CSV table of C-alpha atoms in Angstrom, one decimal:
chain,number,residue,atom,x,y,z
A,9,GLY,CA,75.3,115.7,-16.0
A,10,ALA,CA,71.7,115.4,-17.2
A,11,GLY,CA,71.8,111.7,-17.8
A,12,VAL,CA,73.8,108.5,-17.3
A,13,SER,CA,77.0,108.7,-19.3
A,14,GLN,CA,79.0,105.7,-20.5
A,15,SER,CA,82.3,105.6,-22.2
A,16,PRO,CA,83.6,104.5,-24.6
A,17,SER,CA,80.5,104.1,-26.8
A,18,ASN,CA,82.2,101.5,-28.9
A,19,LYS,CA,85.2,99.3,-28.1
A,20,VAL,CA,86.9,96.7,-30.3
A,21,THR,CA,89.5,94.6,-28.5
A,22,GLU,CA,91.6,91.6,-29.2
A,23,LYS,CA,90.8,88.3,-27.5
A,24,GLY,CA,92.9,88.1,-24.3
A,25,LYS,CA,93.1,91.8,-23.7
A,26,ASP,CA,91.7,93.6,-20.7
A,27,VAL,CA,89.0,96.3,-21.1
A,28,GLU,CA,87.6,98.9,-18.8
A,29,LEU,CA,84.1,100.4,-19.3
A,30,ARG,CA,83.1,103.6,-17.5
A,31,CYS,CA,79.8,104.8,-16.1
A,32,ASP,CA,79.0,108.3,-14.8
A,33,PRO,CA,75.6,108.0,-13.1
A,34,ILE,CA,73.1,110.9,-12.6
A,35,SER,CA,74.3,113.1,-9.7
A,36,GLY,CA,72.7,112.1,-6.4
A,37,HIS,CA,71.7,108.6,-7.5
A,38,THR,CA,72.8,106.1,-4.9
A,39,ALA,CA,72.0,103.0,-6.8
A,40,LEU,CA,73.9,101.9,-9.9
A,41,TYR,CA,73.5,98.8,-12.1
A,42,TRP,CA,75.5,97.1,-14.8
A,43,TYR,CA,73.6,94.9,-17.3
A,44,ARG,CA,74.7,93.1,-20.4
A,45,GLN,CA,72.6,93.0,-23.5
A,46,SER,CA,73.3,90.3,-26.1
A,47,LEU,CA,71.2,89.6,-29.2
A,48,GLY,CA,68.3,87.5,-28.2
A,49,GLN,CA,69.4,87.3,-24.6
A,50,GLY,CA,67.5,90.3,-23.1
A,51,LEU,CA,69.0,92.2,-20.3
A,52,GLU,CA,71.4,90.2,-18.1
A,53,PHE,CA,72.0,91.6,-14.6
A,54,LEU,CA,75.7,91.8,-13.7
A,55,ILE,CA,76.2,93.8,-10.6
A,56,TYR,CA,74.3,96.3,-8.3
A,57,PHE,CA,75.7,99.0,-6.1
A,58,GLN,CA,73.6,100.7,-3.4
A,59,GLY,CA,75.1,103.4,-1.4
A,60,ASN,CA,77.8,102.1,1.0
A,61,SER,CA,76.4,98.6,1.1
A,62,ALA,CA,78.4,95.7,-0.2
A,63,PRO,CA,77.6,95.3,-4.0
A,64,ASP,CA,75.4,92.5,-5.2
A,65,LYS,CA,77.8,90.6,-7.6
A,66,SER,CA,75.5,87.7,-8.1
A,67,GLY,CA,75.2,88.3,-11.8
A,68,LEU,CA,78.9,88.4,-12.8
A,69,PRO,CA,79.4,85.5,-15.2
A,70,SER,CA,83.0,84.7,-14.2
A,71,ASP,CA,85.9,85.9,-12.1
A,72,ARG,CA,87.2,87.7,-15.2
A,73,PHE,CA,84.5,90.3,-14.5
A,74,SER,CA,84.8,92.9,-11.7
A,75,ALA,CA,83.4,96.3,-11.0
A,76,GLU,CA,84.0,99.1,-8.6
A,77,ARG,CA,82.3,102.3,-7.7
A,78,THR,CA,84.6,105.0,-6.3
A,79,GLY,CA,83.2,107.6,-3.9
A,80,GLY,CA,79.7,106.5,-4.5
A,81,SER,CA,79.7,107.9,-8.0
A,82,VAL,CA,81.6,106.8,-11.0
A,83,SER,CA,81.8,103.1,-11.7
A,84,THR,CA,84.2,101.0,-13.8
A,85,LEU,CA,83.4,97.5,-15.1
A,86,THR,CA,86.6,95.6,-15.9
A,87,ILE,CA,86.8,92.5,-18.1
A,88,GLN,CA,90.1,90.6,-18.0
A,89,ARG,CA,91.3,88.3,-20.7
A,90,THR,CA,88.4,89.0,-22.9
A,91,GLN,CA,86.7,86.2,-24.8
A,92,GLN,CA,84.6,86.4,-28.0
A,93,GLU,CA,81.5,85.5,-26.0
A,94,ASP,CA,82.0,88.7,-24.0
A,95,SER,CA,80.9,90.7,-27.1
A,96,ALA,CA,77.7,92.5,-26.2
A,97,VAL,CA,76.4,95.9,-25.3
A,98,TYR,CA,77.1,96.8,-21.6
A,99,LEU,CA,74.5,99.0,-20.1
A,100,CYS,CA,74.8,101.1,-17.0
A,101,ALA,CA,71.8,102.5,-15.1
A,102,SER,CA,71.3,104.5,-12.0
A,103,SER,CA,68.4,105.3,-9.7
A,104,LEU,CA,67.7,107.5,-6.6
A,105,GLY,CA,67.6,104.3,-4.6
A,106,PRO,CA,65.2,102.4,-2.4
A,107,GLN,CA,65.8,104.3,0.9
A,108,GLY,CA,63.4,106.9,2.3
A,109,ARG,CA,59.7,107.1,2.6
A,110,ARG,CA,59.2,107.5,-1.1
A,111,PRO,CA,61.7,105.1,-2.6
A,112,GLN,CA,62.5,105.8,-6.2
A,113,THR,CA,63.6,102.6,-7.9
A,114,GLU,CA,63.0,103.7,-11.5
A,115,ALA,CA,66.3,103.3,-13.3
A,116,PHE,CA,67.7,105.6,-15.9
A,117,PHE,CA,69.9,104.1,-18.6
A,118,GLY,CA,73.0,105.2,-20.4
A,119,GLN,CA,73.5,104.6,-24.1
A,120,GLY,CA,75.7,101.6,-23.5
A,121,THR,CA,79.2,100.5,-24.6
A,122,ARG,CA,79.2,98.1,-27.5
A,123,LEU,CA,82.1,95.7,-26.9
A,124,THR,CA,83.4,93.6,-29.8
A,125,VAL,CA,86.1,91.0,-29.1
A,126,VAL,CA,87.9,89.9,-32.2
B,17,ALA,CA,65.1,85.2,-6.0
B,18,GLN,CA,62.7,87.1,-8.1
B,19,SER,CA,62.3,86.4,-11.7
B,20,VAL,CA,60.3,88.0,-14.6
B,21,SER,CA,58.8,86.1,-17.5
B,22,GLN,CA,57.8,87.6,-20.8
B,23,HIS,CA,55.9,85.0,-22.8
B,24,ASN,CA,56.0,86.7,-26.2
B,25,HIS,CA,59.4,87.0,-27.7
B,26,HIS,CA,58.4,88.2,-31.1
B,27,VAL,CA,55.2,89.9,-32.0
B,28,ILE,CA,54.2,91.2,-35.5
B,29,LEU,CA,51.1,93.4,-35.8
B,30,SER,CA,49.5,95.5,-38.4
B,31,GLU,CA,48.9,99.2,-37.7
B,32,ALA,CA,45.7,99.9,-35.7
B,33,ALA,CA,45.7,96.4,-34.2
B,34,SER,CA,45.5,96.1,-30.4
B,35,LEU,CA,48.5,95.0,-28.4
B,36,GLU,CA,48.9,93.1,-25.2
B,37,LEU,CA,52.3,91.9,-24.0
B,38,GLY,CA,52.4,89.5,-21.1
B,39,CYS,CA,54.6,89.9,-18.0
B,40,ASN,CA,54.6,87.7,-14.9
B,41,TYR,CA,56.9,87.9,-12.0
B,42,SER,CA,57.7,85.6,-9.1
B,43,TYR,CA,57.8,87.3,-5.7
B,44,GLY,CA,55.2,87.4,-3.0
B,45,GLY,CA,56.0,90.7,-1.3
B,46,THR,CA,55.7,94.3,-2.3
B,47,VAL,CA,56.9,95.1,-5.8
B,48,ASN,CA,57.6,98.0,-8.0
B,49,LEU,CA,56.8,97.2,-11.6
B,50,PHE,CA,58.1,98.8,-14.8
B,51,TRP,CA,57.9,98.6,-18.6
B,52,TYR,CA,60.8,99.9,-20.6
B,53,VAL,CA,61.0,100.4,-24.3
B,54,GLN,CA,64.1,100.4,-26.6
B,55,TYR,CA,63.5,101.9,-30.0
B,56,PRO,CA,66.0,100.9,-32.7
B,57,GLY,CA,69.3,102.5,-32.1
B,58,GLN,CA,68.2,104.2,-28.9
B,59,HIS,CA,68.7,103.6,-25.2
B,60,LEU,CA,66.2,102.1,-22.9
B,61,GLN,CA,63.6,104.5,-21.6
B,62,LEU,CA,60.7,104.2,-19.2
B,63,LEU,CA,57.3,103.6,-20.6
B,64,LEU,CA,55.3,103.4,-17.4
B,65,LYS,CA,55.6,102.3,-13.7
B,66,TYR,CA,53.6,101.0,-10.8
B,67,PHE,CA,54.5,101.6,-7.2
B,68,SER,CA,51.1,101.5,-5.4
B,69,GLY,CA,47.5,102.7,-5.7
B,70,ASP,CA,45.4,102.3,-8.8
B,71,PRO,CA,46.5,99.1,-10.5
B,72,LEU,CA,45.8,100.5,-13.9
B,73,VAL,CA,48.6,102.8,-14.9
B,74,LYS,CA,49.0,104.9,-17.9
B,75,GLY,CA,52.2,105.7,-19.6
B,76,ILE,CA,53.5,107.6,-22.6
B,77,LYS,CA,52.3,107.2,-26.1
B,78,GLY,CA,49.0,105.7,-25.2
B,79,PHE,CA,50.4,102.6,-23.4
B,80,GLU,CA,48.8,101.3,-20.2
B,81,ALA,CA,49.4,98.3,-17.9
B,82,GLU,CA,47.4,96.6,-15.3
B,83,PHE,CA,48.8,95.1,-12.1
B,84,ILE,CA,46.9,92.0,-11.1
B,85,LYS,CA,48.3,91.0,-7.8
B,86,SER,CA,46.6,87.6,-7.6
B,87,LYS,CA,48.1,86.6,-11.0
B,88,PHE,CA,51.5,88.2,-10.4
B,89,SER,CA,51.0,89.9,-13.7
B,90,PHE,CA,51.7,93.3,-15.2
B,91,ASN,CA,50.6,93.1,-18.8
B,92,LEU,CA,51.2,96.0,-21.2
B,93,ARG,CA,48.4,97.1,-23.5
B,94,LYS,CA,47.7,99.6,-26.3
B,95,PRO,CA,44.4,99.8,-28.1
B,96,SER,CA,45.8,100.8,-31.5
B,97,VAL,CA,49.5,100.4,-32.4
B,98,GLN,CA,51.4,102.6,-34.8
B,99,TRP,CA,54.4,101.8,-37.0
B,100,SER,CA,56.5,104.0,-34.7
B,101,ASP,CA,55.8,101.5,-31.8
B,102,THR,CA,58.2,99.1,-33.4
B,103,ALA,CA,60.7,98.5,-30.7
B,104,GLU,CA,61.8,96.0,-28.0
B,105,TYR,CA,59.8,96.1,-24.8
B,106,PHE,CA,61.1,95.0,-21.4
B,107,CYS,CA,59.2,94.3,-18.2
B,108,ALA,CA,61.0,94.8,-14.9
B,109,VAL,CA,60.4,94.3,-11.3
B,110,TYR,CA,62.1,95.7,-8.2
B,111,THR,CA,61.6,94.0,-4.9
B,112,GLY,CA,62.9,94.7,-1.4
B,113,GLY,CA,63.7,91.1,-1.0
B,114,GLY,CA,66.0,90.9,-4.0
B,115,ASN,CA,66.9,94.5,-3.7
B,116,LYS,CA,67.6,95.0,-7.3
B,117,LEU,CA,65.8,95.6,-10.6
B,118,THR,CA,65.3,92.4,-12.6
B,119,PHE,CA,64.3,92.4,-16.3
B,120,GLY,CA,62.5,90.0,-18.5
B,121,THR,CA,64.0,88.7,-21.7
B,122,GLY,CA,62.1,91.3,-23.8
B,123,THR,CA,59.5,91.2,-26.5
B,124,GLN,CA,60.5,92.4,-30.0
B,125,LEU,CA,57.4,94.2,-31.5
B,126,LYS,CA,57.2,94.8,-35.2
B,127,VAL,CA,54.4,96.9,-36.5
B,128,GLU,CA,53.7,96.7,-40.2
B,129,LEU,CA,52.0,99.3,-42.4
């Protein structure tokens, strides 16, 4: 596609349920990020995938959060046993990646998934 | 690990006033620097970027930023703001050491008529 696509755009879930958020990056982009945006909290880094390297999971807030990226393309962020404090906008971004003589680390963002835990 | 600091969390200006938003980062090596903007109800989009070369970079909508290596700063400027510049502005840094894009906490800019 022309841009980063995220689905669903909105998700309301009950506390304790599991949710899956999907991200389709721009074709050919090797780097993929997940961020969380909460009111007044800015952009919180969650996880970073780069090519076939092991992902940088240093931003995941708890073991209820996990993410995978299949075939170097689509990524899914899973939140188990959701809590009210998980309510936020989850943003996905992709970039061409840092490899090569002219690394392109500019990230392109999707519209985000607004998650509300009730 | 690298970090990014944006000192102004909320800024209110009148139209035609000049703007400068501060951004400092902590990393001693080579950096790529970015400013992103998020207009109300819209997704994040790139305003400008610095990879190398001329430390004064110009972006869209009359914005510019200056990379001062000795001060680890990348401040955003605009000589005359418009009401339509009301948005949230994020500074970001990519470093080979951290190997990921790190954002500041953002500055909410409100421009009043």
